[in-house]
Coordinates of C-alpha atoms in Angstrom, one line a residue:
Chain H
X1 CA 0.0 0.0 0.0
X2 CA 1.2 3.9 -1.1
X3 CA 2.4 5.6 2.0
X4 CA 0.2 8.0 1.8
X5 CA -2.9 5.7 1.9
X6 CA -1.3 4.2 5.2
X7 CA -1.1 7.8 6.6
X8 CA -4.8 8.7 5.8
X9 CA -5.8 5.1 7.8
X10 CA -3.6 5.9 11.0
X11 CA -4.7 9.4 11.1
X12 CA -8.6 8.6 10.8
X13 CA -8.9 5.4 12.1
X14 CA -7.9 6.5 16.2
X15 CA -10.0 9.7 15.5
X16 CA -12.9 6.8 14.6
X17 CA -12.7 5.8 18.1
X18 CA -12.3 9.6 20.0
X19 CA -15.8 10.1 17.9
X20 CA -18.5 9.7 21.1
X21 CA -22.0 11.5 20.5
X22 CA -21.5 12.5 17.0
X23 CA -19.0 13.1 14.5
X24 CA -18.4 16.6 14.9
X25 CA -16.5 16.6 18.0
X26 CA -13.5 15.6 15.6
X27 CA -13.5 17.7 13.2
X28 CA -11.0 20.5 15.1
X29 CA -8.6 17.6 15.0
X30 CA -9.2 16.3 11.8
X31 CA -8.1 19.8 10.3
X32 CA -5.4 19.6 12.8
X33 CA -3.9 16.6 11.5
X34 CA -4.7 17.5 7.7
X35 CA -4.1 21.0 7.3
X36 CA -1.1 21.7 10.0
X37 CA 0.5 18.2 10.8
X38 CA 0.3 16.4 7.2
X39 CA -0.2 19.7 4.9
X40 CA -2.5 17.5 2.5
X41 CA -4.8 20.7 2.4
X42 CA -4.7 24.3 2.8
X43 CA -6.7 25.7 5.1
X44 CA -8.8 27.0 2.3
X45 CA -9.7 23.5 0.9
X46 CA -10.2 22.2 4.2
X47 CA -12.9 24.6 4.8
X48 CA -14.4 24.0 1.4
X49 CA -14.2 20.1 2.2
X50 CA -15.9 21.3 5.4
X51 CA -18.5 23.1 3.5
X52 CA -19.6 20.6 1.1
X53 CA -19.9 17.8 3.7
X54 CA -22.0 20.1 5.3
X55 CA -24.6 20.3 2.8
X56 CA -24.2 17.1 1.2
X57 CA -26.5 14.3 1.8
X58 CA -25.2 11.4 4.3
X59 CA -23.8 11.3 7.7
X60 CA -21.3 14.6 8.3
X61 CA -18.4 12.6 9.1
X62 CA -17.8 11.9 5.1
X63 CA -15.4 14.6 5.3
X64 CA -12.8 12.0 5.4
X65 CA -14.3 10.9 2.5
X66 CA -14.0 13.7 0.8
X67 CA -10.3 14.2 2.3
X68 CA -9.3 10.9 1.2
X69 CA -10.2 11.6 -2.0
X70 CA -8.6 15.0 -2.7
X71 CA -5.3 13.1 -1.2
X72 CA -5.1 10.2 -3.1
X73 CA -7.8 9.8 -5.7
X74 CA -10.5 7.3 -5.4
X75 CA -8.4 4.1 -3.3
X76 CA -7.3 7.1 -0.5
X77 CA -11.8 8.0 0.0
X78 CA -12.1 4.1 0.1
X79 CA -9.1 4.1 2.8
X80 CA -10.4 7.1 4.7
X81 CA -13.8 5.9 4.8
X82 CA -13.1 2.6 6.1
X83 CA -10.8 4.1 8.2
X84 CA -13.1 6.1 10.3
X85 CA -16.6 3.9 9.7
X86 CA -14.5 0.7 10.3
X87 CA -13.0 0.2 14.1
X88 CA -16.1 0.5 15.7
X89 CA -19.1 -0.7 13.3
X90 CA -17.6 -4.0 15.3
X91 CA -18.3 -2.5 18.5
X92 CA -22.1 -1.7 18.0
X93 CA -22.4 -5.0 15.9
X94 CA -21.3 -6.5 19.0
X95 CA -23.5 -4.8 21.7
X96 CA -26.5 -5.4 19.4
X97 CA -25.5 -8.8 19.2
X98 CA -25.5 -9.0 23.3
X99 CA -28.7 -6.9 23.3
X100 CA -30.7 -9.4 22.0
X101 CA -29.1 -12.2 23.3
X102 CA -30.1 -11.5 27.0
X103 CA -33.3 -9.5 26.4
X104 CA -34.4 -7.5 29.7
X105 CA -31.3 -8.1 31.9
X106 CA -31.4 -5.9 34.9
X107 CA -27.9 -3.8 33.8
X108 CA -29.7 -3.8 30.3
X109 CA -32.3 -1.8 31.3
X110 CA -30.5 0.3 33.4
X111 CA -28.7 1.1 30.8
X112 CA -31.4 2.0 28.7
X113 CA -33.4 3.9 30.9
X114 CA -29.9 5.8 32.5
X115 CA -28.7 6.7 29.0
X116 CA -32.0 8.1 28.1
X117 CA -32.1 11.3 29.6
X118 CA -28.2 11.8 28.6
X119 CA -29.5 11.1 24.8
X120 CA -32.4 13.9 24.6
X121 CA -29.9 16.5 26.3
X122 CA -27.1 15.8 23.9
X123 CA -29.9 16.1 20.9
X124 CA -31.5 19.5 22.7
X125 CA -28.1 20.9 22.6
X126 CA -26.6 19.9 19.3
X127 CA -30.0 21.6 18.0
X128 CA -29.1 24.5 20.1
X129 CA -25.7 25.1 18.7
X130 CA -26.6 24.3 15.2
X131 CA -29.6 27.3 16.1
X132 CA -27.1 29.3 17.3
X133 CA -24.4 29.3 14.6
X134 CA -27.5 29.2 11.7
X135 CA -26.7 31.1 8.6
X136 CA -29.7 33.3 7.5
X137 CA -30.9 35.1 10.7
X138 CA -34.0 35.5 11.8
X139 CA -35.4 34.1 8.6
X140 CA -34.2 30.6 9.0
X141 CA -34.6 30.5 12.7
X142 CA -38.2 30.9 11.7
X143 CA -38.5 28.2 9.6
X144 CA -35.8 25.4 12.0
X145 CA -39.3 26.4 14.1
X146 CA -42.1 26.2 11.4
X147 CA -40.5 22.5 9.9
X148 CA -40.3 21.6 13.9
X149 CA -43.9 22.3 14.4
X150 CA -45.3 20.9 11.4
X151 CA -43.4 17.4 11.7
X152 CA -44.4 16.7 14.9
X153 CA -48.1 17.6 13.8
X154 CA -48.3 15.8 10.7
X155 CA -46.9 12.7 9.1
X156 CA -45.4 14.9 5.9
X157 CA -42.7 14.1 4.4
X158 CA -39.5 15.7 5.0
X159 CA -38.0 15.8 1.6
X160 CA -41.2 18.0 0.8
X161 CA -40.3 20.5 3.7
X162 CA -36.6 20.7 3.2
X163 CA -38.1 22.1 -0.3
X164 CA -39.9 24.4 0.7
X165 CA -37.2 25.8 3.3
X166 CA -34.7 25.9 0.1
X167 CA -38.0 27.7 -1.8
X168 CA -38.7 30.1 1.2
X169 CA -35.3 30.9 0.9
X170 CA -34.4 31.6 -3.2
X171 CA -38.0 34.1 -3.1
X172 CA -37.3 35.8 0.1
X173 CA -33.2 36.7 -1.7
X174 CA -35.2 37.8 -4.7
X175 CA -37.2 39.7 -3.1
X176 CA -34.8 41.3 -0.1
X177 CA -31.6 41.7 -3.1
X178 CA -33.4 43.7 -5.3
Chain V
X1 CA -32.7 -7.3 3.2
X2 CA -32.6 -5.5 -0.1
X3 CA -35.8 -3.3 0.8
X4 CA -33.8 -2.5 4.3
X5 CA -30.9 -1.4 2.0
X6 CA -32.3 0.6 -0.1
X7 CA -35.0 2.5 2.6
X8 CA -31.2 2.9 4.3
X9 CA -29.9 4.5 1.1
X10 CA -32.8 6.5 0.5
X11 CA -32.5 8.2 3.9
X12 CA -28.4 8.7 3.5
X13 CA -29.1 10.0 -0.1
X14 CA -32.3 12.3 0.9
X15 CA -30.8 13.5 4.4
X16 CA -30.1 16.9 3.0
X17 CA -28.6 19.5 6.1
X18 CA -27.8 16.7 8.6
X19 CA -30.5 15.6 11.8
X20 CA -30.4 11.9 10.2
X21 CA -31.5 10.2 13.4
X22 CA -34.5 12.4 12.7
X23 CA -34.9 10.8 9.4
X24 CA -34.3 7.4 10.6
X25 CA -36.8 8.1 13.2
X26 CA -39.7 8.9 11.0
X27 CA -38.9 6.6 8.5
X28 CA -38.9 3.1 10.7
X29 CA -41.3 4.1 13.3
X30 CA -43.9 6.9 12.2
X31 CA -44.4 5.7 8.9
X32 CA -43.2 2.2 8.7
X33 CA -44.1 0.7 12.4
X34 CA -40.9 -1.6 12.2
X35 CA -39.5 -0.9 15.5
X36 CA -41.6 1.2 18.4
X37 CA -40.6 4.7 19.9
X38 CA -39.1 3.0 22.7
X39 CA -37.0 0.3 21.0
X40 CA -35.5 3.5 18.6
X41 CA -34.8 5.6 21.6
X42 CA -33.1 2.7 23.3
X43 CA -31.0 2.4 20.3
X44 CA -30.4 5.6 19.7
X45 CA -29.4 6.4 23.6
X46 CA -27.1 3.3 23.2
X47 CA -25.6 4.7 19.9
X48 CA -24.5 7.8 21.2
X49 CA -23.0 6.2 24.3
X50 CA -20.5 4.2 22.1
X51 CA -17.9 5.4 20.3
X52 CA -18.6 5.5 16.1
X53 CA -20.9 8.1 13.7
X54 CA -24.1 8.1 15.7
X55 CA -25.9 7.9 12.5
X56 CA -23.8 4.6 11.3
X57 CA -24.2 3.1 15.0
X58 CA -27.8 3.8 14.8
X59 CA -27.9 2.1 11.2
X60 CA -26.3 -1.1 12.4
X61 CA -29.0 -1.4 15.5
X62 CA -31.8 -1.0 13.8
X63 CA -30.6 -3.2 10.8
X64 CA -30.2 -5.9 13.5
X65 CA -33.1 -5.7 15.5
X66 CA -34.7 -6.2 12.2
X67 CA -32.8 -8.5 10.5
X68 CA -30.1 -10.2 12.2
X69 CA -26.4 -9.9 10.8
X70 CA -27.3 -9.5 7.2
X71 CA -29.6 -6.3 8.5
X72 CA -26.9 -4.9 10.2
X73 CA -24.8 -5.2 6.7
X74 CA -27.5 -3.8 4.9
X75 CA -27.7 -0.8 7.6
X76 CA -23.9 0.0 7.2
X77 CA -23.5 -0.3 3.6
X78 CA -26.7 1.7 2.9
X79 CA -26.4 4.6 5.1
X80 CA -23.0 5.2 4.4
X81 CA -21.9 3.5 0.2
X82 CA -24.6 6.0 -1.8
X83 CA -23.9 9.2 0.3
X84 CA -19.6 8.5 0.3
X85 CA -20.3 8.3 -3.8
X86 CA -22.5 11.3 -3.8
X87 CA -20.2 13.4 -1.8
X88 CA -17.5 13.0 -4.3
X89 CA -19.4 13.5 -7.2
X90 CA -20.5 17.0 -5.6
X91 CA -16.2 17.7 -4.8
X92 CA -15.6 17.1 -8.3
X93 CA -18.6 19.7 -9.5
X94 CA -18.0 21.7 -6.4
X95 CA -15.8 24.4 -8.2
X96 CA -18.8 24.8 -10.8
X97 CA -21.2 25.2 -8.0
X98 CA -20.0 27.6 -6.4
X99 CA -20.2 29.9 -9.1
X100 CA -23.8 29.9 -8.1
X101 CA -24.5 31.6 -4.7
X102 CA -27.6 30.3 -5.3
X103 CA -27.3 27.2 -4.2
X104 CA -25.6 28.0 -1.4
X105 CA -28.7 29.6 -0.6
X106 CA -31.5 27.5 -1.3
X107 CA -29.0 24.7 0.7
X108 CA -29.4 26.9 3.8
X109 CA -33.2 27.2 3.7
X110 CA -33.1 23.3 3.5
X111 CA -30.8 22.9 6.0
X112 CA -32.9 25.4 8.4
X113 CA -36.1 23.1 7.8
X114 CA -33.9 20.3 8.3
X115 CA -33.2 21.3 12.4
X116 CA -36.6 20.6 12.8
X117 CA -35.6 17.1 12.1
X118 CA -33.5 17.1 14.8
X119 CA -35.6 19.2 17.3
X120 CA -38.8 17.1 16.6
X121 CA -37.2 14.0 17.8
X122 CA -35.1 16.1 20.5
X123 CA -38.6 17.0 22.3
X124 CA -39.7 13.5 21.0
X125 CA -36.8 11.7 23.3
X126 CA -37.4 14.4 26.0
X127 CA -40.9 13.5 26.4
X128 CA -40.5 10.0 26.8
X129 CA -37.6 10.2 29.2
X130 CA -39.3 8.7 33.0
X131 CA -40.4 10.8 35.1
X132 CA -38.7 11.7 38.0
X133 CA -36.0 14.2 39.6
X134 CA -32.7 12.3 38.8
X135 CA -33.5 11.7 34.6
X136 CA -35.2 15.8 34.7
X137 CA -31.9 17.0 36.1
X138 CA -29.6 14.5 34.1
X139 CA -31.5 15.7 30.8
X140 CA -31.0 19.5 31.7
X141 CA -27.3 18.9 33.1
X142 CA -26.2 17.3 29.9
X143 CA -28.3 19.7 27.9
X144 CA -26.3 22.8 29.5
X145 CA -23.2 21.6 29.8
X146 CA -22.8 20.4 26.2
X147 CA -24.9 23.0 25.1
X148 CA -23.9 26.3 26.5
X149 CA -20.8 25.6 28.1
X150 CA -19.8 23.5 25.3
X151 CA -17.6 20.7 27.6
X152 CA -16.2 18.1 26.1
X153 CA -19.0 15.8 25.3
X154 CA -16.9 12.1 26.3
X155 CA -16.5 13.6 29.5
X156 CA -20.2 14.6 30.0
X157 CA -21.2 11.6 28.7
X158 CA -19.4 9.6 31.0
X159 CA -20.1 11.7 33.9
X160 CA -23.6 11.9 33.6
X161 CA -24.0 8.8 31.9
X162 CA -22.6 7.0 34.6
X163 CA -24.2 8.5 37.3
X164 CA -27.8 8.4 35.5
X165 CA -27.1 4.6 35.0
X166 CA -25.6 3.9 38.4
X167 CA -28.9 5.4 39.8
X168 CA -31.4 3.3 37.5
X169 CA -29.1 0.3 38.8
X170 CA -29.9 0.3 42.2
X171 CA -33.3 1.3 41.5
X172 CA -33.7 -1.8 39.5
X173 CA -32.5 -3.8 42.3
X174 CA -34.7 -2.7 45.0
X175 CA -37.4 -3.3 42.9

């Protein structure tokens, strides 16, 4: 294997295991590692990479993906993206496996019901902090709000509401820009 | 298993702004019935307590629970194979698009109806967390300190994780 591609798997695959409650808690140090320690991007292009995993489809964390890719072509995103999925889809394979295995054990449902109040706050605040650092202002606020009101009131779909949030959107620039 | 890895790949494809577990949410229990609110929020609590992508953890469990190993493979590969193809496909074009601010634009609008995703199912799991003084104040610990203080999530999790789950313990065994 390229050097290279060996580089990309020991920088993402530890980072795989520091991920607990959501990718995004790595990021800062996957810049860290790709922009200062490895110089594989300028800070420019990681902020790009940044931007597109942001509003691409699919879990966040294909960043690396997109890394991996811009490094070394299509084997370094297959690397990268093994590399960070990989360690511990064996981990929650695992637990699932155990899960059923001894259905309604007592440290099973402590579990469950412990870890459940930890969940919602952890949700709560990511929402907060993605609220806090929206683009778009009071406008966008006003529709995280609206598409939160209407989901939990009807069965919609949400393809059909992020459409009309991108539709809100385009009109109300058309309208405010000229 | 196909069926599971294709309603997988239609969620990774379709989940425009992030808030996934939202998606995944609606998708297997409001409008499918496969699993019940609890069973997802169990899985979901026990997905963010484990290291890995939330969203890839929380594929694997529900793949499972339905379908055994080849679920959890259909899960993994579907949540994560279409999206990892997509998002290089948008790199490549990425220096044509953004010669269109518009786009950028109409992606933020999306991605603001998209936090209701996440904030539906936030007040979902918030409502169905027990009763009781210990989860209340666990729930509104972990929200501020993650939330406003911005700690370190592994060691809130494992702080209030720990306690939370140390107190259900002993609950359990008085019971």
């Amino acid at each position: 294997m390229p050097k290279v591609l060996l580089s990309l798997f020991a920088v993402f695959a530890p980072l795989s295991i520091a991920t607990i409650g959501g990718g995004q808690t790595i990021v800062a140090d996957i810049q860290r590692q790709v922009v200062d320690v490895h110089h594989w991007m300028t800070e420019a292009e990681f902020l790009n990479a940044f931007a597109i995993s942001r509003m691409a489809p699919g879990p966040g964390s294909l960043l690396v993906t997109l890394i991996g890719w811009d490094v070394a072509g299509v084997p370094g995103a297959i690397v990268a993206t093994i590399a960070i999925f990989g360690p511990t889809t064996f981990m929650i394979y695992g637990v699932a496996h155990l899960w059923s295995r001894n259905p309604g054990a007592r440290w099973q449902k402590a579990l469950e019901s412990g870890l459940r109040p930890v969940a919602a706050g952890m949700i709560l605040a990511a929402v907060y902090v993605l609220l806090r650092s929206l683009e778009g202002g009071f406008l966008a606020q006003a529709i995280a709000f609206a598409s939160t009101g209407i989901l939990m009131a009807t069965r919609i779909n949400p393809l059909l509401l992020l459409s009309a949030g991108a539709g809100i959107f385009l009109i109300a620039r058309m309208i405010l820009a000229i | 298993m196909l069926r599971l890895f294709l309603v997988f790949s239609r969620i990774g494809l379709t989940s425009f702004g992030g808030g996934l577990s939202g998606w995944l949410l609606r998708e297997f229990v409001i409008d499918r019935a496969w699993l019940s609110e609890d069973e997802f929020l169990n899985g979901l609590a026990i997905s963010q307590a484990l290291p890995g992508v939330n969203v890839k953890n929380m594929a694997i469990w529900i793949g499972y629970r339905l379908l055994g190993r080849r679920g959890a493979i259909a899960g993994f590969t579907g949540i994560i194979l279409p999206p990892a193809i997509v998002i290089m496909l948008i790199g490549a074009l990425f220096s044509t698009l953004t010669r269109f601010p518009i786009a950028h634009r109409a992606l933020l609008g999306a991605g603001a109806a998209a936090i209701g995703l996440s904030l539906s199912m936030g007040i979902t799991a918030a409502r169905r967390v027990p009763r009781g003084i210990v989860p209340i104040f666990v729930l509104v610990a972990t929200f501020l300190t993650v939330g406003i203080l911005r700690w370190p999530l592994v060691w809130v999790l494992l702080g209030a994780g720990s306690i939370s789950v140390g107190i259900e313990y002993a609950k359990l065994g008085r019971a």
